[in-house]
GROMACS .gro file of C-alpha atoms in nm:
model
  457
    1MET     CA    1   6.837   1.912  -2.136
    2LYS     CA    2   6.532   2.117  -2.226
    3VAL     CA    3   6.211   1.942  -2.309
    4ALA     CA    4   6.139   1.899  -2.675
    5GLU     CA    5   5.826   2.061  -2.797
    6SER     CA    6   5.789   1.875  -3.126
    7LEU     CA    7   5.911   1.575  -3.319
    8ALA     CA    8   6.143   1.818  -3.512
    9ASP     CA    9   6.295   1.928  -3.186
   10VAL     CA   10   6.338   1.553  -3.054
   11VAL     CA   11   6.525   1.472  -3.381
   12ALA     CA   12   6.736   1.793  -3.362
   13LEU     CA   13   6.823   1.704  -2.997
   14ASP     CA   14   6.909   1.343  -3.075
   15GLU     CA   15   7.140   1.468  -3.356
   16ASP     CA   16   7.323   1.725  -3.142
   17GLU     CA   17   7.366   1.464  -2.865
   18PHE     CA   18   7.503   1.230  -3.128
   19TRP     CA   19   7.778   1.466  -3.245
   20GLU     CA   20   7.863   1.566  -2.893
   21SER     CA   21   7.874   1.204  -2.761
   22ARG     CA   22   8.223   1.127  -2.880
   23PRO     CA   23   8.542   1.320  -2.988
   24GLU     CA   24   8.575   1.153  -3.320
   25LEU     CA   25   8.210   1.244  -3.400
   26ARG     CA   26   8.263   1.610  -3.303
   27THR     CA   27   8.567   1.594  -3.545
   28ILE     CA   28   8.358   1.457  -3.824
   29ARG     CA   29   8.084   1.726  -3.763
   30ASP     CA   30   8.330   2.021  -3.730
   31PHE     CA   31   8.562   1.911  -4.005
   32ALA     CA   32   8.280   1.896  -4.245
   33ARG     CA   33   8.144   2.237  -4.138
   34ALA     CA   34   8.476   2.392  -4.161
   35ARG     CA   35   8.493   2.276  -4.516
   36LEU     CA   36   8.132   2.376  -4.594
   37THR     CA   37   8.005   2.025  -4.638
   38ALA     CA   38   7.730   1.848  -4.463
   39PRO     CA   39   7.814   1.642  -4.162
   40TRP     CA   40   7.568   1.350  -4.238
   41SER     CA   41   7.685   1.302  -4.582
   42THR     CA   42   8.060   1.325  -4.476
   43PHE     CA   43   7.977   1.069  -4.203
   44GLY     CA   44   7.845   0.823  -4.456
   45TYR     CA   45   8.175   0.848  -4.660
   46VAL     CA   46   8.366   0.820  -4.337
   47LEU     CA   47   8.184   0.514  -4.221
   48ALA     CA   48   8.227   0.330  -4.553
   49ARG     CA   49   8.597   0.398  -4.548
   50ALA     CA   50   8.628   0.295  -4.177
   51VAL     CA   51   8.447  -0.029  -4.249
   52ALA     CA   52   8.664  -0.090  -4.573
   53VAL     CA   53   8.977  -0.139  -4.346
   54ILE     CA   54   8.816  -0.394  -4.113
   55PRO     CA   55   8.934  -0.758  -4.218
   56PRO     CA   56   8.652  -0.952  -4.380
   57THR     CA   57   8.661  -1.227  -4.133
   58VAL     CA   58   8.549  -0.980  -3.853
   59VAL     CA   59   8.182  -1.039  -3.855
   60LEU     CA   60   7.866  -1.003  -3.642
   61PRO     CA   61   7.739  -1.301  -3.451
   62PRO     CA   62   7.480  -1.541  -3.593
   63ILE     CA   63   7.178  -1.383  -3.425
   64VAL     CA   64   6.954  -1.463  -3.733
   65GLY     CA   65   7.089  -1.715  -3.954
   66SER     CA   66   7.451  -1.731  -3.996
   67VAL     CA   67   7.736  -1.482  -3.909
   68ALA     CA   68   7.677  -1.143  -4.090
   69SER     CA   69   7.925  -0.939  -4.275
   70LEU     CA   70   8.006  -0.569  -4.210
   71ASN     CA   71   7.996  -0.481  -4.569
   72THR     CA   72   7.825  -0.132  -4.592
   73PHE     CA   73   7.628   0.061  -4.858
   74VAL     CA   74   7.561   0.421  -4.837
   75ALA     CA   75   7.345   0.639  -5.053
   76VAL     CA   76   7.443   1.016  -5.026
   77VAL     CA   77   7.116   1.209  -5.114
   78GLY     CA   78   7.094   1.561  -5.238
   79PRO     CA   79   7.011   1.772  -5.565
   80SER     CA   80   7.280   1.827  -5.824
   81GLY     CA   81   7.552   2.066  -5.683
   82SER     CA   82   7.453   1.995  -5.312
   83GLY     CA   83   7.796   1.885  -5.222
   84LYS     CA   84   7.789   1.490  -5.274
   85GLY     CA   85   8.140   1.507  -5.425
   86ALA     CA   86   8.265   1.750  -5.192
   87SER     CA   87   8.164   1.518  -4.894
   88ASP     CA   88   8.379   1.250  -5.057
   89GLY     CA   89   8.678   1.467  -5.093
   90VAL     CA   90   8.638   1.579  -4.725
   91ALA     CA   91   8.612   1.235  -4.591
   92ARG     CA   92   8.926   1.140  -4.773
   93ASP     CA   93   9.117   1.427  -4.601
   94LEU     CA   94   8.947   1.368  -4.264
   95LEU     CA   95   9.018   0.995  -4.212
   96GLN     CA   96   9.370   0.858  -4.261
   97THR     CA   97   9.353   0.466  -4.272
   98THR     CA   98   9.605   0.195  -4.263
   99PRO     CA   99   9.601   0.031  -4.520
  100ARG     CA  100   9.487   0.301  -4.770
  101VAL     CA  101   9.142   0.237  -4.906
  102HIS     CA  102   9.127   0.083  -5.270
  103THR     CA  103   8.850   0.290  -5.439
  104VAL     CA  104   8.724   0.196  -5.782
  105LYS     CA  105   8.390   0.232  -5.984
  106PRO     CA  106   8.186  -0.084  -6.048
  107GLY     CA  107   8.136  -0.198  -6.402
  108SER     CA  108   7.935  -0.509  -6.403
  109GLY     CA  109   7.835  -0.804  -6.184
  110GLU     CA  110   8.105  -1.009  -6.355
  111GLY     CA  111   8.371  -0.746  -6.305
  112ILE     CA  112   8.328  -0.722  -5.919
  113PRO     CA  113   8.514  -1.041  -5.843
  114LYS     CA  114   8.797  -0.910  -6.069
  115GLU     CA  115   8.874  -0.649  -5.840
  116TYR     CA  116   8.981  -0.922  -5.580
  117ALA     CA  117   9.157  -1.179  -5.798
  118TRP     CA  118   9.263  -1.268  -6.156
  119ILE     CA  119   9.315  -1.588  -6.354
  120ASN     CA  120   9.640  -1.696  -6.518
  121THR     CA  121   9.633  -1.958  -6.776
  122PRO     CA  122   9.979  -2.105  -6.840
  123ARG     CA  123  10.007  -2.278  -7.186
  124GLY     CA  124   9.871  -2.629  -7.161
  125LYS     CA  125   9.809  -2.601  -6.779
  126THR     CA  126   9.510  -2.568  -6.560
  127PRO     CA  127   9.394  -2.193  -6.502
  128ILE     CA  128   9.520  -2.065  -6.169
  129GLN     CA  129   9.347  -1.797  -5.960
  130HIS     CA  130   9.556  -1.536  -5.802
  131PRO     CA  131   9.460  -1.297  -5.530
  132LEU     CA  132   9.480  -0.910  -5.575
  133ARG     CA  133   9.337  -0.785  -5.256
  134ASN     CA  134   9.042  -0.866  -5.024
  135SER     CA  135   8.899  -0.507  -4.968
  136VAL     CA  136   8.745  -0.265  -5.224
  137LEU     CA  137   8.539   0.062  -5.172
  138PHE     CA  138   8.312   0.105  -5.484
  139ASN     CA  139   8.234   0.476  -5.539
  140VAL     CA  140   7.960   0.580  -5.785
  141SER     CA  141   7.918   0.955  -5.834
  142GLU     CA  142   7.543   0.925  -5.944
  143ILE     CA  143   7.301   0.648  -5.899
  144ASP     CA  144   7.199   0.669  -6.267
  145THR     CA  145   7.547   0.530  -6.365
  146LEU     CA  146   7.461   0.220  -6.120
  147ALA     CA  147   7.103   0.190  -6.244
  148ASN     CA  148   7.197   0.193  -6.622
  149LEU     CA  149   7.457  -0.078  -6.567
  150GLY     CA  150   7.202  -0.278  -6.375
  151ARG     CA  151   6.943  -0.236  -6.639
  152ARG     CA  152   7.158  -0.380  -6.924
  153SER     CA  153   7.008  -0.691  -7.074
  154GLY     CA  154   7.147  -0.992  -6.881
  155SER     CA  155   7.310  -0.768  -6.608
  156THR     CA  156   7.395  -0.943  -6.291
  157LEU     CA  157   7.512  -0.632  -6.105
  158MET     CA  158   7.226  -0.581  -5.860
  159PRO     CA  159   7.208  -0.944  -5.767
  160GLU     CA  160   7.584  -0.945  -5.716
  161LEU     CA  161   7.581  -0.628  -5.512
  162ARG     CA  162   7.309  -0.767  -5.275
  163ALA     CA  163   7.502  -1.086  -5.231
  164ALA     CA  164   7.825  -0.880  -5.160
  165TRP     CA  165   7.652  -0.672  -4.893
  166SER     CA  166   7.560  -0.994  -4.712
  167GLY     CA  167   7.913  -1.122  -4.744
  168GLU     CA  168   7.808  -1.424  -4.970
  169GLU     CA  169   8.015  -1.584  -5.240
  170LEU     CA  170   8.123  -1.381  -5.539
  171GLY     CA  171   8.163  -1.520  -5.876
  172PHE     CA  172   7.978  -1.712  -6.161
  173ALA     CA  173   7.956  -2.085  -6.258
  174TYR     CA  174   8.127  -2.039  -6.590
  175SER     CA  175   8.196  -2.358  -6.793
  176ASP     CA  176   8.524  -2.182  -6.913
  177GLN     CA  177   8.770  -2.233  -6.642
  178THR     CA  178   8.948  -1.924  -6.769
  179LYS     CA  179   8.659  -1.693  -6.649
  180LYS     CA  180   8.573  -1.880  -6.328
  181LEU     CA  181   8.675  -1.662  -6.052
  182ARG     CA  182   8.544  -1.758  -5.716
  183ILE     CA  183   8.562  -1.548  -5.392
  184GLU     CA  184   8.438  -1.737  -5.083
  185PRO     CA  185   8.199  -1.602  -4.842
  186HIS     CA  186   8.333  -1.359  -4.593
  187ARG     CA  187   8.688  -1.357  -4.756
  188PHE     CA  188   8.621  -1.015  -4.897
  189ARG     CA  189   8.540  -0.666  -4.774
  190MET     CA  190   8.309  -0.471  -4.990
  191CYS     CA  191   8.174  -0.121  -4.918
  192LEU     CA  192   7.978   0.106  -5.166
  193VAL     CA  193   7.881   0.467  -5.185
  194THR     CA  194   7.668   0.637  -5.449
  195GLY     CA  195   7.526   0.974  -5.491
  196VAL     CA  196   7.144   1.005  -5.531
  197GLN     CA  197   6.959   1.308  -5.663
  198PRO     CA  198   6.604   1.267  -5.495
  199GLY     CA  199   6.433   1.290  -5.831
  200GLN     CA  200   6.646   1.005  -5.962
  201ALA     CA  201   6.619   0.779  -5.648
  202GLY     CA  202   6.353   0.551  -5.815
  203ALA     CA  203   6.652   0.371  -5.958
  204LEU     CA  204   6.709   0.236  -5.629
  205PHE     CA  205   6.338   0.196  -5.512
  206GLU     CA  206   6.249   0.004  -5.828
  207GLU     CA  207   6.494  -0.265  -5.682
  208THR     CA  208   6.279  -0.283  -5.348
  209SER     CA  209   6.138  -0.635  -5.425
  210GLY     CA  210   6.510  -0.753  -5.466
  211GLY     CA  211   6.609  -0.583  -5.131
  212THR     CA  212   6.849  -0.326  -5.277
  213PRO     CA  213   6.735   0.002  -5.116
  214GLN     CA  214   6.679  -0.169  -4.774
  215ARG     CA  215   7.054  -0.236  -4.766
  216PHE     CA  216   7.149   0.127  -4.802
  217LEU     CA  217   7.222   0.381  -4.538
  218TRP     CA  218   7.063   0.710  -4.652
  219MET     CA  219   7.266   1.014  -4.575
  220PRO     CA  220   7.161   1.395  -4.654
  221THR     CA  221   7.384   1.667  -4.814
  222ASN     CA  222   7.191   1.949  -4.600
  223ASP     CA  223   7.276   2.083  -4.260
  224LEU     CA  224   6.975   2.269  -4.137
  225ASN     CA  225   7.125   2.329  -3.777
  226ARG     CA  226   7.467   2.444  -3.867
  227PRO     CA  227   7.596   2.746  -3.676
  228ARG     CA  228   7.617   3.085  -3.851
  229SER     CA  229   8.006   3.095  -3.814
  230LEU     CA  230   8.240   2.838  -3.928
  231PRO     CA  231   8.420   2.616  -3.663
  232ASP     CA  232   8.797   2.571  -3.675
  233GLU     CA  233   8.912   2.285  -3.869
  234PRO     CA  234   9.022   2.001  -3.629
  235PRO     CA  235   9.317   1.760  -3.699
  236PRO     CA  236   9.223   1.457  -3.911
  237LEU     CA  237   9.133   1.134  -3.771
  238ASP     CA  238   9.394   0.856  -3.776
  239LEU     CA  239   9.258   0.501  -3.805
  240PRO     CA  240   9.536   0.231  -3.745
  241GLU     CA  241   9.565  -0.101  -3.892
  242TRP     CA  242   9.318  -0.351  -3.740
  243PRO     CA  243   9.534  -0.542  -3.489
  244GLY     CA  244   9.521  -0.922  -3.425
  245ARG     CA  245   9.345  -1.177  -3.614
  246GLY     CA  246   9.244  -1.100  -3.969
  247VAL     CA  247   9.439  -1.006  -4.289
  248LEU     CA  248   9.353  -0.706  -4.499
  249VAL     CA  249   9.514  -0.616  -4.828
  250THR     CA  250   9.401  -0.313  -5.038
  251GLU     CA  251   9.697  -0.209  -5.242
  252PRO     CA  252   9.973  -0.473  -5.241
  253ASP     CA  253  10.232  -0.256  -5.439
  254ASP     CA  254  10.165   0.047  -5.194
  255ASP     CA  255  10.134  -0.124  -4.874
  256GLY     CA  256  10.459  -0.308  -4.893
  257VAL     CA  257  10.289  -0.641  -4.907
  258GLU     CA  258  10.493  -0.918  -5.069
  259ARG     CA  259  10.337  -1.086  -5.353
  260GLU     CA  260  10.382  -1.429  -5.186
  261ASP     CA  261  10.210  -1.300  -4.881
  262LEU     CA  262   9.880  -1.258  -5.083
  263GLY     CA  263   9.821  -1.616  -5.037
  264LEU     CA  264   9.713  -1.555  -4.683
  265LEU     CA  265   9.398  -1.392  -4.820
  266LYS     CA  266   9.285  -1.752  -4.910
  267LEU     CA  267   9.008  -1.596  -5.133
  268HIS     CA  268   8.914  -1.942  -5.287
  269LEU     CA  269   8.900  -2.137  -4.962
  270PRO     CA  270   8.625  -2.136  -4.680
  271VAL     CA  271   8.695  -1.947  -4.369
  272GLU     CA  272   8.812  -2.191  -4.092
  273ARG     CA  273   8.667  -2.157  -3.738
  274ILE     CA  274   8.998  -2.031  -3.600
  275GLU     CA  275   9.000  -1.732  -3.824
  276TRP     CA  276   8.666  -1.574  -3.728
  277HIS     CA  277   8.654  -1.265  -3.514
  278THR     CA  278   8.300  -1.250  -3.401
  279LEU     CA  279   8.205  -0.912  -3.247
  280ASP     CA  280   8.000  -0.925  -2.923
  281VAL     CA  281   7.654  -0.772  -2.911
  282PRO     CA  282   7.464  -0.669  -2.599
  283GLN     CA  283   7.194  -0.901  -2.482
  284ALA     CA  284   6.945  -0.626  -2.487
  285VAL     CA  285   7.009  -0.579  -2.862
  286ARG     CA  286   6.988  -0.956  -2.927
  287ASP     CA  287   6.652  -0.960  -2.746
  288ALA     CA  288   6.506  -0.688  -2.954
  289ILE     CA  289   6.611  -0.862  -3.270
  290HIS     CA  290   6.458  -1.187  -3.147
  291GLN     CA  291   6.139  -1.014  -3.058
  292ASP     CA  292   6.119  -0.862  -3.416
  293ARG     CA  293   6.226  -1.188  -3.573
  294SER     CA  294   5.969  -1.377  -3.380
  295ALA     CA  295   5.690  -1.158  -3.505
  296GLY     CA  296   5.802  -1.200  -3.851
  297LEU     CA  297   5.802  -1.584  -3.808
  298ASP     CA  298   5.434  -1.561  -3.666
  299ARG     CA  299   5.297  -1.361  -3.950
  300SER     CA  300   5.119  -1.538  -4.228
  301ILE     CA  301   5.234  -1.487  -4.581
  302ALA     CA  302   4.924  -1.244  -4.636
  303GLY     CA  303   4.992  -1.069  -4.315
  304ALA     CA  304   5.374  -1.004  -4.425
  305ALA     CA  305   5.231  -0.801  -4.717
  306ASP     CA  306   5.129  -0.531  -4.474
  307VAL     CA  307   5.498  -0.484  -4.345
  308ASP     CA  308   5.696  -0.211  -4.492
  309PRO     CA  309   5.936  -0.385  -4.733
  310LEU     CA  310   6.202  -0.118  -4.677
  311GLU     CA  311   6.243  -0.214  -4.321
  312GLY     CA  312   6.334  -0.587  -4.420
  313HIS     CA  313   6.690  -0.534  -4.304
  314TRP     CA  314   6.669  -0.275  -4.033
  315PHE     CA  315   6.849  -0.449  -3.746
  316LEU     CA  316   7.146  -0.557  -3.959
  317VAL     CA  317   7.183  -0.215  -4.112
  318ARG     CA  318   7.175  -0.073  -3.760
  319LEU     CA  319   7.422  -0.332  -3.625
  320LYS     CA  320   7.655  -0.247  -3.912
  321ILE     CA  321   7.646   0.120  -3.821
  322ALA     CA  322   7.711   0.033  -3.467
  323ALA     CA  323   8.016  -0.175  -3.566
  324GLY     CA  324   8.148   0.108  -3.771
  325LEU     CA  325   8.094   0.348  -3.471
  326MET     CA  326   8.294   0.097  -3.248
  327TRP     CA  327   8.589   0.101  -3.476
  328LEU     CA  328   8.594   0.464  -3.529
  329ASN     CA  329   8.600   0.479  -3.157
  330GLY     CA  330   8.909   0.273  -3.156
  331ARG     CA  331   8.757  -0.036  -3.017
  332ARG     CA  332   8.746  -0.382  -3.173
  333ASP     CA  333   8.595  -0.618  -2.908
  334GLY     CA  334   8.222  -0.564  -2.978
  335VAL     CA  335   7.916  -0.340  -3.018
  336THR     CA  336   7.818  -0.170  -2.670
  337ASP     CA  337   7.477  -0.039  -2.576
  338GLU     CA  338   7.597   0.309  -2.664
  339ASP     CA  339   7.702   0.212  -3.004
  340TRP     CA  340   7.365   0.061  -3.056
  341GLU     CA  341   7.189   0.369  -2.924
  342LEU     CA  342   7.410   0.596  -3.139
  343ALA     CA  343   7.340   0.388  -3.449
  344GLY     CA  344   6.979   0.439  -3.384
  345VAL     CA  345   7.018   0.809  -3.428
  346VAL     CA  346   7.194   0.740  -3.759
  347LYS     CA  347   6.922   0.503  -3.861
  348ALA     CA  348   6.654   0.751  -3.785
  349VAL     CA  349   6.826   1.009  -3.998
  350SER     CA  350   6.856   0.763  -4.268
  351ASP     CA  351   6.478   0.672  -4.249
  352ARG     CA  352   6.389   1.046  -4.268
  353THR     CA  353   6.613   1.094  -4.568
  354ARG     CA  354   6.488   0.803  -4.753
  355ALA     CA  355   6.121   0.908  -4.678
  356GLU     CA  356   6.205   1.257  -4.813
  357ALA     CA  357   6.338   1.090  -5.142
  358GLN     CA  358   6.013   0.888  -5.152
  359GLU     CA  359   5.813   1.218  -5.130
  360VAL     CA  360   6.008   1.394  -5.401
  361LEU     CA  361   5.943   1.078  -5.644
  362ALA     CA  362   5.584   1.099  -5.539
  363LYS     CA  363   5.557   1.467  -5.606
  364ASN     CA  364   5.712   1.425  -5.936
  365ALA     CA  365   5.506   1.134  -6.034
  366ARG     CA  366   5.201   1.353  -5.946
  367GLN     CA  367   5.332   1.652  -6.156
  368GLU     CA  368   5.403   1.411  -6.457
  369SER     CA  369   5.062   1.274  -6.433
  370ILE     CA  370   4.909   1.606  -6.443
  371GLN     CA  371   5.132   1.712  -6.738
  372ARG     CA  372   5.036   1.388  -6.927
  373GLY     CA  373   4.667   1.462  -6.852
  374ARG     CA  374   4.698   1.811  -6.978
  375ALA     CA  375   4.879   1.688  -7.291
  376ALA     CA  376   4.602   1.424  -7.348
  377GLY     CA  377   4.356   1.703  -7.301
  378HIS     CA  378   4.526   1.922  -7.567
  379ARG     CA  379   4.543   1.631  -7.808
  380SER     CA  380   4.168   1.548  -7.733
  381VAL     CA  381   4.066   1.911  -7.811
  382ALA     CA  382   4.284   1.924  -8.117
  383ALA     CA  383   4.119   1.599  -8.232
  384ARG     CA  384   3.788   1.745  -8.167
  385GLU     CA  385   3.868   2.048  -8.355
  386VAL     CA  386   3.999   1.861  -8.651
  387THR     CA  387   3.678   1.643  -8.649
  388GLU     CA  388   3.465   1.940  -8.636
  389GLU     CA  389   3.635   2.121  -8.939
  390ASP     CA  390   3.582   1.815  -9.142
  391ASP     CA  391   3.221   1.805  -9.045
  392ILE     CA  392   3.179   2.181  -9.130
  393LYS     CA  393   3.334   2.123  -9.482
  394ARG     CA  394   3.096   1.826  -9.536
  395ALA     CA  395   2.798   2.041  -9.431
  396ALA     CA  396   2.898   2.317  -9.664
  397GLN     CA  397   2.936   2.064  -9.963
  398ARG     CA  398   2.591   1.925  -9.894
  399ILE     CA  399   2.449   2.273  -9.872
  400THR     CA  400   2.585   2.363 -10.221
  401GLY     CA  401   2.477   2.029 -10.357
  402TYR     CA  402   2.115   2.075 -10.217
  403LEU     CA  403   2.091   2.441 -10.359
  404GLU     CA  404   2.198   2.313 -10.692
  405ARG     CA  405   1.898   2.030 -10.695
  406LYS     CA  406   1.657   2.310 -10.584
  407GLY     CA  407   1.749   2.557 -10.865
  408GLY     CA  408   1.989   2.770 -10.670
  409THR     CA  409   1.765   2.891 -10.399
  410ALA     CA  410   1.621   2.748 -10.076
  411THR     CA  411   1.525   2.856  -9.726
  412ARG     CA  412   1.753   2.790  -9.424
  413SER     CA  413   1.500   2.577  -9.245
  414LEU     CA  414   1.435   2.358  -9.567
  415ILE     CA  415   1.815   2.305  -9.614
  416ARG     CA  416   1.845   2.208  -9.238
  417LYS     CA  417   1.540   1.971  -9.273
  418ASP     CA  418   1.610   1.794  -9.592
  419GLY     CA  419   1.963   1.895  -9.693
  420LEU     CA  420   2.174   1.778  -9.399
  421ARG     CA  421   2.218   1.455  -9.201
  422PRO     CA  422   2.132   1.463  -8.839
  423ASP     CA  423   2.473   1.460  -8.723
  424ILE     CA  424   2.571   1.775  -8.903
  425LYS     CA  425   2.250   1.968  -8.867
  426PRO     CA  426   2.390   2.179  -8.577
  427LEU     CA  427   2.673   2.297  -8.799
  428ILE     CA  428   2.449   2.482  -9.053
  429ASP     CA  429   2.525   2.825  -8.932
  430ASP     CA  430   2.905   2.766  -8.931
  431ALA     CA  431   2.890   2.603  -9.279
  432LEU     CA  432   2.691   2.911  -9.418
  433ALA     CA  433   2.932   3.151  -9.276
  434ARG     CA  434   3.206   2.951  -9.444
  435LEU     CA  435   3.010   2.959  -9.775
  436VAL     CA  436   2.933   3.338  -9.756
  437ASP     CA  437   3.302   3.411  -9.658
  438ALA     CA  438   3.416   3.207  -9.974
  439GLY     CA  439   3.150   3.412 -10.194
  440THR     CA  440   2.974   3.086 -10.275
  441VAL     CA  441   2.626   3.185 -10.135
  442THR     CA  442   2.440   3.483 -10.011
  443VAL     CA  443   2.203   3.471  -9.712
  444THR     CA  444   1.900   3.714  -9.709
  445GLU     CA  445   1.670   3.769  -9.427
  446GLY     CA  446   1.310   3.821  -9.517
  447ASP     CA  447   0.973   3.873  -9.331
  448HIS     CA  448   0.867   3.667  -9.037
  449GLY     CA  449   1.216   3.532  -8.979
  450ARG     CA  450   1.250   3.365  -9.323
  451VAL     CA  451   1.601   3.327  -9.435
  452GLU     CA  452   1.676   3.257  -9.800
  453VAL     CA  453   2.012   3.111  -9.925
  454SER     CA  454   2.104   3.145 -10.275
  455LEU     CA  455   2.406   3.031 -10.487
  456CYS     CA  456   2.612   3.300 -10.634
  457ARG     CA  457   2.588   3.307 -11.027
   0.00000   0.00000   0.00000
């Protein structure tokens, strides 16, 4: 390998090594390029679809706190028309999964649990919760749609999404039992992909204090290192059903799942110890996470304010990527050192893409500030011009009034001295010019600079 001469070279080398490291990654890159879409944005959609067919009881170990869900969120970043939707379509063609991924658009926080279960209320009997599925991929074409839903008065969408990312309980404590859906922690798989135009990324960043953008993997729609000629399109990837422990249902009617078997999902019951499939994580990774977490515990509250809030979930985001890479590689035992290293490349691309989106927002904010300043300046100039026009009119009125009191004639110096207020004295020449143009007065220059002003009779 040649020695990299700059940071850009290092990143490029890391990315090339990433795509060449495994057959399935080469397939993703080449399939995307053959279809004229970006490898990284396509990878984001592929990763979400792959994780969507891992049973929800497959979890990461309790390195910090309790076991961690694999639920994955992806932001595909690019301007309008840059291929976000195309990457989605390519990912659908590229990755064939068993079962088929169930894809919907989110509507509200309250609507999310309804994708997993529904409530039947027989006449005169207690409402009964019935399972539908335990895996959903939420797909939002533009972040504006998600943001507008989240901004509605009383909206619970963003908090519910954050809870879902962590595998926490879904549902709300309604007093009305006919609305009280309850999906227990780690009984559901949920992935989310949204398109993000850089100039609209503020919809996510404004949720930083809540921890929303930290949970996303940010994938770009560009491909700066693409070859000049298109590669041959490779065969699609086939991702089989997850074997062994863990039940996954996405489309009961299409997957041949009997309705009575849906009870195996146990959406309303806590996960029992025997049901867990906890992925192994290398000790070196555990040590790195322990070190980072220990540093956080040692910080004062004031010192924590100096830490980048967008890195609050870095290790868990990277572990989720590593688990997805594991499954795409056809393994289900645990994350390896190589998975972790490859996930580091993905995380670096994500960080770079997120930073570029922030730069666009900052640039737009500066331009808007300049435009607002210019607009304010124009308004200020206009206001001054209106004020000055009013003052000239007042000066002209005072001049004619003074001349009438003096018999119709007076010198300019006398008018300025005795006929005008101090604040409008500087406007005497403008006022006289206005009166001359209107035919109200005449101005005659005499000897020794004497200027006489007379009313026209």
